[in-house]
CSV table of N, CA and C in Angstrom, one decimal:
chain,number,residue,atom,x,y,z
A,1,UNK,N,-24.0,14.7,-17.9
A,1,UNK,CA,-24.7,13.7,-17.1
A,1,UNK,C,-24.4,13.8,-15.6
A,2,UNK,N,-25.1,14.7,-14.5
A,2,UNK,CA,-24.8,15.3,-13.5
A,2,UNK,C,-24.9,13.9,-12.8
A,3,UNK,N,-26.6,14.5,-13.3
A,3,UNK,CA,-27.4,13.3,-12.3
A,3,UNK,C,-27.9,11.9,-13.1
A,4,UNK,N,-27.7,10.9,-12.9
A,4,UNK,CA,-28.4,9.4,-13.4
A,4,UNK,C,-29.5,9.5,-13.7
A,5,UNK,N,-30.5,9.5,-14.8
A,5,UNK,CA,-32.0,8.8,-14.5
A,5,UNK,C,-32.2,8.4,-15.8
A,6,UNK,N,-33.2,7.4,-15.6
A,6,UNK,CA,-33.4,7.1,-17.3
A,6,UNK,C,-33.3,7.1,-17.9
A,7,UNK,N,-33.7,8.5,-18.5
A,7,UNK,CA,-33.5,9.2,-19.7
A,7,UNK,C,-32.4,9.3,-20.6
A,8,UNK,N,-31.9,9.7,-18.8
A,8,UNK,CA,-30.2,10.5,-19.5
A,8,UNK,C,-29.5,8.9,-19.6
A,9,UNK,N,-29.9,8.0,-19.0
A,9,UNK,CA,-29.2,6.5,-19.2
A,9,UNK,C,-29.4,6.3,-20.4
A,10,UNK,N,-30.7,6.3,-21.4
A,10,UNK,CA,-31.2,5.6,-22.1
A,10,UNK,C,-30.7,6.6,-23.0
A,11,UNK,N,-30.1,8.0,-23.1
A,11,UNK,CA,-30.1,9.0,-24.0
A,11,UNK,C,-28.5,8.5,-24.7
A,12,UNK,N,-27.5,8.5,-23.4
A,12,UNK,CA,-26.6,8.0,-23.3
A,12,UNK,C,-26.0,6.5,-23.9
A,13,UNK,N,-26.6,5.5,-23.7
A,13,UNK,CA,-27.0,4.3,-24.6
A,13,UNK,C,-27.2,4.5,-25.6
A,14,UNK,N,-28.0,5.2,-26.4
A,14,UNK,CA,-28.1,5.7,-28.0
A,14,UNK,C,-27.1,6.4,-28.3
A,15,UNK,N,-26.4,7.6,-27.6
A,15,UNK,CA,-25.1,8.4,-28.3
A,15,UNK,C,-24.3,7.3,-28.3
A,16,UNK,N,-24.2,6.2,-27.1
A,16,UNK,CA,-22.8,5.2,-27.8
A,16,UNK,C,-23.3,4.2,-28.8
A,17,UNK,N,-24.1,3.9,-28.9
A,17,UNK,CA,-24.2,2.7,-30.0
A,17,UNK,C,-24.4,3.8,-31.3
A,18,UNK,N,-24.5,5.2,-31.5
A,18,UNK,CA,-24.5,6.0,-32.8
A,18,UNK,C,-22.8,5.8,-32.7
A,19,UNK,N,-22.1,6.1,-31.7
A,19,UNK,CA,-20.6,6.2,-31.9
A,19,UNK,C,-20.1,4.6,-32.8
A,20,UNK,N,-20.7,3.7,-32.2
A,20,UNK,CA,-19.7,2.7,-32.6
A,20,UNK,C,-20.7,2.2,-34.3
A,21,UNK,N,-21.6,2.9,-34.2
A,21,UNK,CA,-21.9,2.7,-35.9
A,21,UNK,C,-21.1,4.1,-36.2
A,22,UNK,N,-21.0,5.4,-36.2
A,22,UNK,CA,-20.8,6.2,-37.2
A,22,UNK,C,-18.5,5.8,-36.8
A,23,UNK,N,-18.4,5.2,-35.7
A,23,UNK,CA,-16.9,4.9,-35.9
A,23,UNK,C,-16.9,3.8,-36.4
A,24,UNK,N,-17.5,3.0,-36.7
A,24,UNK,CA,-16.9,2.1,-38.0
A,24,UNK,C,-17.1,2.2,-39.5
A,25,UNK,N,-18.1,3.3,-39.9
A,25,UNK,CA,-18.0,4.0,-41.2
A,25,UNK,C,-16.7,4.6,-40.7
A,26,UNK,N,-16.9,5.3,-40.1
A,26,UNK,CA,-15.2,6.3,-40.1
A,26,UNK,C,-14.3,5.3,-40.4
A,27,UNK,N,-13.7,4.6,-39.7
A,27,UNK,CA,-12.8,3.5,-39.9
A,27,UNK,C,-12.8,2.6,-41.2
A,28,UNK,N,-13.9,2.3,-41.8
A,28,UNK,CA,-14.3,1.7,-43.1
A,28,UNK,C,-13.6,2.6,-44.1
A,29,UNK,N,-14.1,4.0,-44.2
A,29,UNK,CA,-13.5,4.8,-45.2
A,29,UNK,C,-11.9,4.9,-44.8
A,30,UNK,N,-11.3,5.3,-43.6
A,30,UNK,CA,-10.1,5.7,-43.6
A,30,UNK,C,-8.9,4.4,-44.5
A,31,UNK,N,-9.7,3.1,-44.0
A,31,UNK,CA,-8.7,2.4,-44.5
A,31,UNK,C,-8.8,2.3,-46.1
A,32,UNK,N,-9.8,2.9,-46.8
A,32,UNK,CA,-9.9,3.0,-47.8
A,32,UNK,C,-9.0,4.4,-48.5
A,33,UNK,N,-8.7,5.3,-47.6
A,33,UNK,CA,-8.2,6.9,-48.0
A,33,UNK,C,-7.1,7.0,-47.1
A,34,UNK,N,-6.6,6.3,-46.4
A,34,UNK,CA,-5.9,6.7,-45.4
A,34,UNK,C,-4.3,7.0,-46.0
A,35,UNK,N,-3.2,8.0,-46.1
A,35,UNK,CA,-2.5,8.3,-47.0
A,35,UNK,C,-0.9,7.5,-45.6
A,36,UNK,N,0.0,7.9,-46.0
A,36,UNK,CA,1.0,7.3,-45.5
A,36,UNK,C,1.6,8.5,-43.9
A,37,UNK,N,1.1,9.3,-44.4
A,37,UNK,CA,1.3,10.8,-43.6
A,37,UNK,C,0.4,10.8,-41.9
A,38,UNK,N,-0.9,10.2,-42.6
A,38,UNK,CA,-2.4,9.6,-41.2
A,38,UNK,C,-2.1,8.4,-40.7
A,39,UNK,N,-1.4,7.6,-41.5
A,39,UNK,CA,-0.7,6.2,-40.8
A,39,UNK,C,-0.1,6.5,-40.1
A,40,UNK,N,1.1,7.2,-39.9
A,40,UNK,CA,2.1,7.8,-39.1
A,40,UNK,C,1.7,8.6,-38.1
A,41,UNK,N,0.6,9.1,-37.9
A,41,UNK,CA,-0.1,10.1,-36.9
A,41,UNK,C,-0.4,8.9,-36.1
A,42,UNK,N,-1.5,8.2,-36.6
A,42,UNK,CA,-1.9,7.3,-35.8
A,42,UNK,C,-1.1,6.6,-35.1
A,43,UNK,N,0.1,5.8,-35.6
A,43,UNK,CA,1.2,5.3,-34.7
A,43,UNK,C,1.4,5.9,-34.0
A,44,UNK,N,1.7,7.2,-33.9
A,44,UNK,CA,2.0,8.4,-32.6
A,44,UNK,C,1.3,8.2,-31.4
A,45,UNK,N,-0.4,8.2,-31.8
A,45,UNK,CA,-1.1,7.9,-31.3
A,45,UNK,C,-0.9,7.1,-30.1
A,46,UNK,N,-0.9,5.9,-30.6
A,46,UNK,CA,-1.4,4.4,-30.4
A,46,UNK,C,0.0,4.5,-29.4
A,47,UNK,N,1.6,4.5,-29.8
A,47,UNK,CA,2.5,4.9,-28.9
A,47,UNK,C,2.2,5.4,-27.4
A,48,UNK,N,1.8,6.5,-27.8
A,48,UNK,CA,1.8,7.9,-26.5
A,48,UNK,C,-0.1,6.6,-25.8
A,49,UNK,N,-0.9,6.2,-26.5
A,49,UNK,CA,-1.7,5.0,-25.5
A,49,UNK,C,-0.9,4.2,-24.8
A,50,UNK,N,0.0,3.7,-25.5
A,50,UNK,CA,0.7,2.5,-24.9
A,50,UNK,C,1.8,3.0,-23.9
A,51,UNK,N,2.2,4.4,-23.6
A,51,UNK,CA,2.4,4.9,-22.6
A,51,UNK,C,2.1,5.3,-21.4
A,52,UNK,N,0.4,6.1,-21.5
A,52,UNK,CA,-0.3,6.5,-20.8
A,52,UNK,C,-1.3,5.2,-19.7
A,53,UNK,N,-0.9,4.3,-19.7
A,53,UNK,CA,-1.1,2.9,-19.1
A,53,UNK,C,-1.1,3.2,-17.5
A,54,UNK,N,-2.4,3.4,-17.0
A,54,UNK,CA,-2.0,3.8,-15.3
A,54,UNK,C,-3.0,5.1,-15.3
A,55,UNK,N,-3.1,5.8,-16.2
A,55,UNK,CA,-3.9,7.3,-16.5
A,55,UNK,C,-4.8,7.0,-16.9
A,56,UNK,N,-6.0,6.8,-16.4
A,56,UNK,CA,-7.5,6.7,-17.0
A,56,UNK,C,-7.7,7.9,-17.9
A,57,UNK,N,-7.5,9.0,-17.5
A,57,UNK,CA,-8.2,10.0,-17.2
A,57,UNK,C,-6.8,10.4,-19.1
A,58,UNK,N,-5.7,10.6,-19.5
A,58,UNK,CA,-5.0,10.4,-20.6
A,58,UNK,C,-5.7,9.6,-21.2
A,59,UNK,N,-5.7,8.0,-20.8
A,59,UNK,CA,-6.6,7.1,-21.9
A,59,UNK,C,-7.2,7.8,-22.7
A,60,UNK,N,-8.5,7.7,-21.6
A,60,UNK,CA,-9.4,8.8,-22.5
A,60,UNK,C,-9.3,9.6,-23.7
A,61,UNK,N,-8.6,10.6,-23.3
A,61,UNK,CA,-8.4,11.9,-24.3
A,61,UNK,C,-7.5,11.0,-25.6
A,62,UNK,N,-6.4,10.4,-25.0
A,62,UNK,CA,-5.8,9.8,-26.0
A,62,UNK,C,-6.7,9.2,-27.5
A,63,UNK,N,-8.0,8.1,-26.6
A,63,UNK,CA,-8.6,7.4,-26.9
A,63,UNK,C,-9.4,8.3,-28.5
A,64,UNK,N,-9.8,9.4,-28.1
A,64,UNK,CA,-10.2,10.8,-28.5
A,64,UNK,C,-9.7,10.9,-29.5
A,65,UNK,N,-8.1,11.6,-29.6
A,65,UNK,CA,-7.6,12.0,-30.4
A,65,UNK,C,-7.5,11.1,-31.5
A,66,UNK,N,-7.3,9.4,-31.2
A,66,UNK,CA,-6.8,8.3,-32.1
A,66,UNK,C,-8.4,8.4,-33.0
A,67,UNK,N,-9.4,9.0,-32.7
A,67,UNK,CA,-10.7,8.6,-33.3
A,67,UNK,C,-10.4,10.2,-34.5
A,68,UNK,N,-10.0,11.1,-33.9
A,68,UNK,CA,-9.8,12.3,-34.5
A,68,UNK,C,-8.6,12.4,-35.5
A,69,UNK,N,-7.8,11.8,-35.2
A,69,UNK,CA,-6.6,11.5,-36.6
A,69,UNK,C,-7.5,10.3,-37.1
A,70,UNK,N,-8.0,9.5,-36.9
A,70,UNK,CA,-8.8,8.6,-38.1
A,70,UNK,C,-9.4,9.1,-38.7
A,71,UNK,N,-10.7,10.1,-38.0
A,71,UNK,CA,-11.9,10.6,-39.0
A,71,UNK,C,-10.9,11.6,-39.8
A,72,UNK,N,-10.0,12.4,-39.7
A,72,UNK,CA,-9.2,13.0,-40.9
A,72,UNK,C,-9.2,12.5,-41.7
A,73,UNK,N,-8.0,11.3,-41.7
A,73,UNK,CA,-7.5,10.1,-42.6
A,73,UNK,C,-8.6,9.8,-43.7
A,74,UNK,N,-9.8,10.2,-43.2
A,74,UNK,CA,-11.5,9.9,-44.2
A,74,UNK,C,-11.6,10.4,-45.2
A,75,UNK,N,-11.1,12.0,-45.2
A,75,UNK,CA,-10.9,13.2,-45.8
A,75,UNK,C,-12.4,13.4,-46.2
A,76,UNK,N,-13.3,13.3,-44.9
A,76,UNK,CA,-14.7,13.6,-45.1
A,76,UNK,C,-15.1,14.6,-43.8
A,77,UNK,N,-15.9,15.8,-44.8
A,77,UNK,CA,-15.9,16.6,-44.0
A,77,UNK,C,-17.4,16.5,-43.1
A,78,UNK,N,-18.1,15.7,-43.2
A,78,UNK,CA,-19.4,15.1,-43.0
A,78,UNK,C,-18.9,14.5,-41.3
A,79,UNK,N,-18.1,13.3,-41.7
A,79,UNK,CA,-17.5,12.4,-40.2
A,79,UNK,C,-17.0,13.4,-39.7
A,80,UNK,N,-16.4,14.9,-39.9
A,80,UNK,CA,-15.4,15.5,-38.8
A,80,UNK,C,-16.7,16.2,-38.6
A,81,UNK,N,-17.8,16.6,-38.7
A,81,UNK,CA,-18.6,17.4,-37.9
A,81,UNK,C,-19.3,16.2,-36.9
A,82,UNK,N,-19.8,15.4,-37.7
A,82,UNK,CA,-20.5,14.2,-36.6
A,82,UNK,C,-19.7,13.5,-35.5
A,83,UNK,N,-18.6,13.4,-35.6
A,83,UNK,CA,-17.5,13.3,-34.9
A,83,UNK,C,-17.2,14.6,-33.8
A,84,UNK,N,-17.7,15.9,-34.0
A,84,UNK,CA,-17.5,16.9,-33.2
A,84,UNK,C,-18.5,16.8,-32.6
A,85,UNK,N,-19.8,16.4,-33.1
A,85,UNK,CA,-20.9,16.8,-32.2
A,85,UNK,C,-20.9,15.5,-31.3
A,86,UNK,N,-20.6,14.4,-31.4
A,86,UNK,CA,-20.5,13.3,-30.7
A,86,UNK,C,-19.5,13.4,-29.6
A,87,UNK,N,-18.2,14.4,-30.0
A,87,UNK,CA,-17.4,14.6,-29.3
A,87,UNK,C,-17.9,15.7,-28.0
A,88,UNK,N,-18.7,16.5,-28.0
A,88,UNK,CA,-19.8,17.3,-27.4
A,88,UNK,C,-20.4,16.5,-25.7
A,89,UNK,N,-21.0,15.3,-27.0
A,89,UNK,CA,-22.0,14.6,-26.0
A,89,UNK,C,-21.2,13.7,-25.3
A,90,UNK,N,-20.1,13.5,-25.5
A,90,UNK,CA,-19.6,12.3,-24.7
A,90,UNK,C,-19.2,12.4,-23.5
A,91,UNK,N,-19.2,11.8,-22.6
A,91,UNK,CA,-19.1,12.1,-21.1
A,91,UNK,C,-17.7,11.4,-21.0
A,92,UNK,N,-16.4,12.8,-20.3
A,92,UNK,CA,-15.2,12.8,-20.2
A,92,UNK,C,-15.2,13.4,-18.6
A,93,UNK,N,-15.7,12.5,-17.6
A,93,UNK,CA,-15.1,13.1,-16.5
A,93,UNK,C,-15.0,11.7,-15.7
A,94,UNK,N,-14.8,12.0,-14.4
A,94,UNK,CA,-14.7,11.0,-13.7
A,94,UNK,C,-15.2,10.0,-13.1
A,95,UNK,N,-16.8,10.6,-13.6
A,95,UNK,CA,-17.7,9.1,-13.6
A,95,UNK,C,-17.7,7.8,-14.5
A,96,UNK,N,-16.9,8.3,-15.5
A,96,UNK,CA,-16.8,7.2,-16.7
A,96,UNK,C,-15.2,6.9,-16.5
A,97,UNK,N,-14.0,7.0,-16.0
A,97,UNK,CA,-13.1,6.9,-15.7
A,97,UNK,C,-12.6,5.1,-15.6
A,98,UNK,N,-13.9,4.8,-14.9
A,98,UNK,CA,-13.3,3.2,-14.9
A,98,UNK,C,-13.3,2.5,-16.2
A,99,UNK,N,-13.8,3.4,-17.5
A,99,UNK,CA,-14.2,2.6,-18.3
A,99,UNK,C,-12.9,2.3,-19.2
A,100,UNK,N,-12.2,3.5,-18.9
A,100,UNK,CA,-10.5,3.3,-19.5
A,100,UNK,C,-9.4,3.0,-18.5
A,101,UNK,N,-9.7,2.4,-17.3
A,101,UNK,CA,-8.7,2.1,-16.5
A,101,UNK,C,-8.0,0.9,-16.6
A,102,UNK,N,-8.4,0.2,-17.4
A,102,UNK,CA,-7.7,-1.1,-18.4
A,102,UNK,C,-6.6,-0.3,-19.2
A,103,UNK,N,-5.6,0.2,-18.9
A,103,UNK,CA,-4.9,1.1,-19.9
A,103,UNK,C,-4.2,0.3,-21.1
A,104,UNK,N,-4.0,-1.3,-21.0
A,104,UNK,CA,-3.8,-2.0,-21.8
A,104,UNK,C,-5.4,-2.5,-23.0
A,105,UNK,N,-6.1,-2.5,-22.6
A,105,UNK,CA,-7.3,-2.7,-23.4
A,105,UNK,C,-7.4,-1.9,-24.6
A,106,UNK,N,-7.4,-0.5,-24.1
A,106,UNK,CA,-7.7,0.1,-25.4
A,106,UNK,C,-6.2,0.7,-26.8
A,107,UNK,N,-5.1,0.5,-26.1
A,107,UNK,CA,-4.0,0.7,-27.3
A,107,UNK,C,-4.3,-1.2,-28.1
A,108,UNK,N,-4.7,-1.6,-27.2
A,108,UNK,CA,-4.8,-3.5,-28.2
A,108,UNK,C,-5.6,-3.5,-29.2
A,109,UNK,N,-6.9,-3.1,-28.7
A,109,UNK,CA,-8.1,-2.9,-29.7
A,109,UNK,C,-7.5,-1.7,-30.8
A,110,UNK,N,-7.3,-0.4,-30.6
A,110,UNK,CA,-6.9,0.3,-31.5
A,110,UNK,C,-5.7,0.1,-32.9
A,111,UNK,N,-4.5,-0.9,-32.0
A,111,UNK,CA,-3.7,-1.3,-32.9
A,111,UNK,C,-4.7,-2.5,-34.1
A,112,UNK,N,-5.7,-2.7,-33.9
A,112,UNK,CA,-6.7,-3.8,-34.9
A,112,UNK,C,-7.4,-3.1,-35.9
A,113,UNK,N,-7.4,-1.8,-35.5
A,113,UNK,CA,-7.7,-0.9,-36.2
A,113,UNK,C,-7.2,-0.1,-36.9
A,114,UNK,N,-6.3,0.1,-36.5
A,114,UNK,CA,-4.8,0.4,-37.4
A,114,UNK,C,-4.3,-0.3,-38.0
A,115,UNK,N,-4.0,-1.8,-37.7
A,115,UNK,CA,-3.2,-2.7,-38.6
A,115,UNK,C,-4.4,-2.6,-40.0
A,116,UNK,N,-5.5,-2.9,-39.9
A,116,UNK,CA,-6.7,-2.8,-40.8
A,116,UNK,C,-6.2,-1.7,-42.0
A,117,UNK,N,-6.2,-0.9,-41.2
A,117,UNK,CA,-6.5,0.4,-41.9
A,117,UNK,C,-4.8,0.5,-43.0
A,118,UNK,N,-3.9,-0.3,-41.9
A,118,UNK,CA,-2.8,0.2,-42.8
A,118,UNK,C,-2.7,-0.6,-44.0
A,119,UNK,N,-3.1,-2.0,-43.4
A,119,UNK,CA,-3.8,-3.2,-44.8
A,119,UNK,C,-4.7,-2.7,-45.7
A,120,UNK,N,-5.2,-1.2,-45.8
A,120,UNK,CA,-6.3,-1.0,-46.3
A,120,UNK,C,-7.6,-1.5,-46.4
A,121,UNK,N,-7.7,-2.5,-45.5
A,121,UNK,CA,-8.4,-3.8,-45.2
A,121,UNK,C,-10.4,-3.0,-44.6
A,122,UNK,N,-10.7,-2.5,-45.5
A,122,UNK,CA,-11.9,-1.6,-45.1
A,122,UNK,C,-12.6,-2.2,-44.4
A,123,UNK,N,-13.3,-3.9,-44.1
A,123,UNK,CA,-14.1,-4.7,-43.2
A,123,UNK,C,-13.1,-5.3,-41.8
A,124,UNK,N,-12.6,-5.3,-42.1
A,124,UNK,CA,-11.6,-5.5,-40.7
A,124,UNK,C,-11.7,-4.5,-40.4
A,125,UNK,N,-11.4,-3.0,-40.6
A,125,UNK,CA,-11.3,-2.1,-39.8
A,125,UNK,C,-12.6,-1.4,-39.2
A,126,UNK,N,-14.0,-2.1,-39.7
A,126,UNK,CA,-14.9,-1.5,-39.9
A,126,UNK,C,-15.0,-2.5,-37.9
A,127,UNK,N,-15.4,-3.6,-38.5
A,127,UNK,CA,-15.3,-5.2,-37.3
A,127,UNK,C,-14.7,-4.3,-36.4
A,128,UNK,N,-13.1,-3.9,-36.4
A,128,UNK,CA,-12.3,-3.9,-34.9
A,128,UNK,C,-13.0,-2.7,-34.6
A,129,UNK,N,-13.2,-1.4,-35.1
A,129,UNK,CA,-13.9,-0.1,-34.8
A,129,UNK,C,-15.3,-0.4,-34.0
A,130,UNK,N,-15.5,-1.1,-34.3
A,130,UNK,CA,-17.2,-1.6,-34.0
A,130,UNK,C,-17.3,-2.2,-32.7
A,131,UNK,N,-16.3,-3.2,-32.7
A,131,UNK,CA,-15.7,-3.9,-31.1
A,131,UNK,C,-15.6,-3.0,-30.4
A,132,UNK,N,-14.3,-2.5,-30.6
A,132,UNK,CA,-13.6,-1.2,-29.6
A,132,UNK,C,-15.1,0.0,-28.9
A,133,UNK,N,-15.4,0.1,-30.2
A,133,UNK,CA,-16.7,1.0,-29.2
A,133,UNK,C,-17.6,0.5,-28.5
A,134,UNK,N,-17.8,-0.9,-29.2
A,134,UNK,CA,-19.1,-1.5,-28.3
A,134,UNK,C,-18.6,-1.5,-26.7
A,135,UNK,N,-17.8,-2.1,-27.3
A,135,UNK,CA,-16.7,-2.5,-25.7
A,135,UNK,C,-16.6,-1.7,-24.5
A,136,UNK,N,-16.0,-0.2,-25.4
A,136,UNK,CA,-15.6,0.4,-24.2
A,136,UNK,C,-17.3,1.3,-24.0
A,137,UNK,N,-18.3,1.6,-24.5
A,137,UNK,CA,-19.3,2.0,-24.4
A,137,UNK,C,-20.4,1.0,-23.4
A,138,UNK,N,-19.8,0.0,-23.8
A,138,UNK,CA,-20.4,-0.6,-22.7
A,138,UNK,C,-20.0,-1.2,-21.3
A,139,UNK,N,-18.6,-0.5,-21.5
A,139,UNK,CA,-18.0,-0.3,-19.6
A,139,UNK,C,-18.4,1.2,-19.3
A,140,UNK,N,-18.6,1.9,-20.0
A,140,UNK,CA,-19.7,3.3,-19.5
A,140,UNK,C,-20.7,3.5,-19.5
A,141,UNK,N,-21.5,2.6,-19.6
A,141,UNK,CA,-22.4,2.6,-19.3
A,141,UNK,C,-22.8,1.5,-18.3
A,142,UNK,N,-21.5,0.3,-17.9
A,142,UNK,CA,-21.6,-0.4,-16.6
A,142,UNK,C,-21.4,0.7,-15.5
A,143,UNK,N,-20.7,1.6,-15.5
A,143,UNK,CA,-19.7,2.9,-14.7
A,143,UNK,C,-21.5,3.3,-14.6
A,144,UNK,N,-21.7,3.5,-15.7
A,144,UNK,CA,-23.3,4.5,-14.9
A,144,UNK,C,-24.5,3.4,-14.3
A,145,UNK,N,-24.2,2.4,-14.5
A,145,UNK,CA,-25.5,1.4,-13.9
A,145,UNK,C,-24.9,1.4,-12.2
A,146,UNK,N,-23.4,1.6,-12.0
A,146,UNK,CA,-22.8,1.3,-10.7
A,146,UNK,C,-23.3,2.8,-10.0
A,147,UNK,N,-23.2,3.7,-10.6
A,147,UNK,CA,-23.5,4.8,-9.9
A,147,UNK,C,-24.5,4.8,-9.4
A,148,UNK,N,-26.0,4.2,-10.7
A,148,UNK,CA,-27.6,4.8,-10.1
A,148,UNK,C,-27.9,3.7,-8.9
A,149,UNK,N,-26.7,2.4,-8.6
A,149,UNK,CA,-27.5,1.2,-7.8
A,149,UNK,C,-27.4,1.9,-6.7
């Protein structure tokens, strides 16, 4: 997304709200499959977030990987391709950067999603997954309404 215009706004708006539906099926199933081995990744995770606090630009990827040890945890090979191609479309540069510079925001939301998942708790984790994206998809897409004003 070089340049701003409609399209790519309005194109952009649909890839996140696909994200925060197809990451709360991800999340729904994981806490249903998730074995003791993906728990333990995830805490890694969620750690090395609650570190990277100050690093937009870490968030981010962090943010990434915590979605990518989830859709594992699914043991569906369907979410790890839609998850690749979404991973494709998502915009990871510095125009979207303010949208993880809350470095506390997104290990809080994630840990809701973990605790879920470790509860096995499939609608809690589906809810916090759903938040979390709405949320942060919709500070990148504030990040792109600031650019086109």
């Amino acid at each position: 997304f070089p340049y701003a215009t409609p399209f790519r706004s309005a194109f952009l708006a649909d890839a996140l709200g696909g994200r925060g539906d197809v990451g709360g099926a991800i999340a729904w199933r994981a806490a249903a499959r998730a074995d003791e081995a993906g728990v333990a990744h995830l805490r890694h995770v969620l750690s090395q977030l609650e570190d990277a606090q100050g690093n937009a630009a870490t968030v981010q990827a962090l943010d990434m990987e915590f979605w990518k040890v989830l859709t594992n945890a699914t043991g569906n090979r369907a979410f790890k391709l839609i998850l690749n191609s979404v991973s494709v479309a998502y915009p990871r540069d510095d125009k979207f950067r303010s949208a993880f510079a809350d470095g506390a925001a997104i290990p809080r939301a994630l840990s809701q999603v973990l605790a879920a998942v470790e509860a096995g708790d499939a609608d809690a984790a589906r809810d916090a997954a759903e938040a979390h994206l709405t949320a942060s998809g919709d500070l990148i897409l504030a990040s792109l309404d600031e650019r086109e004003a």
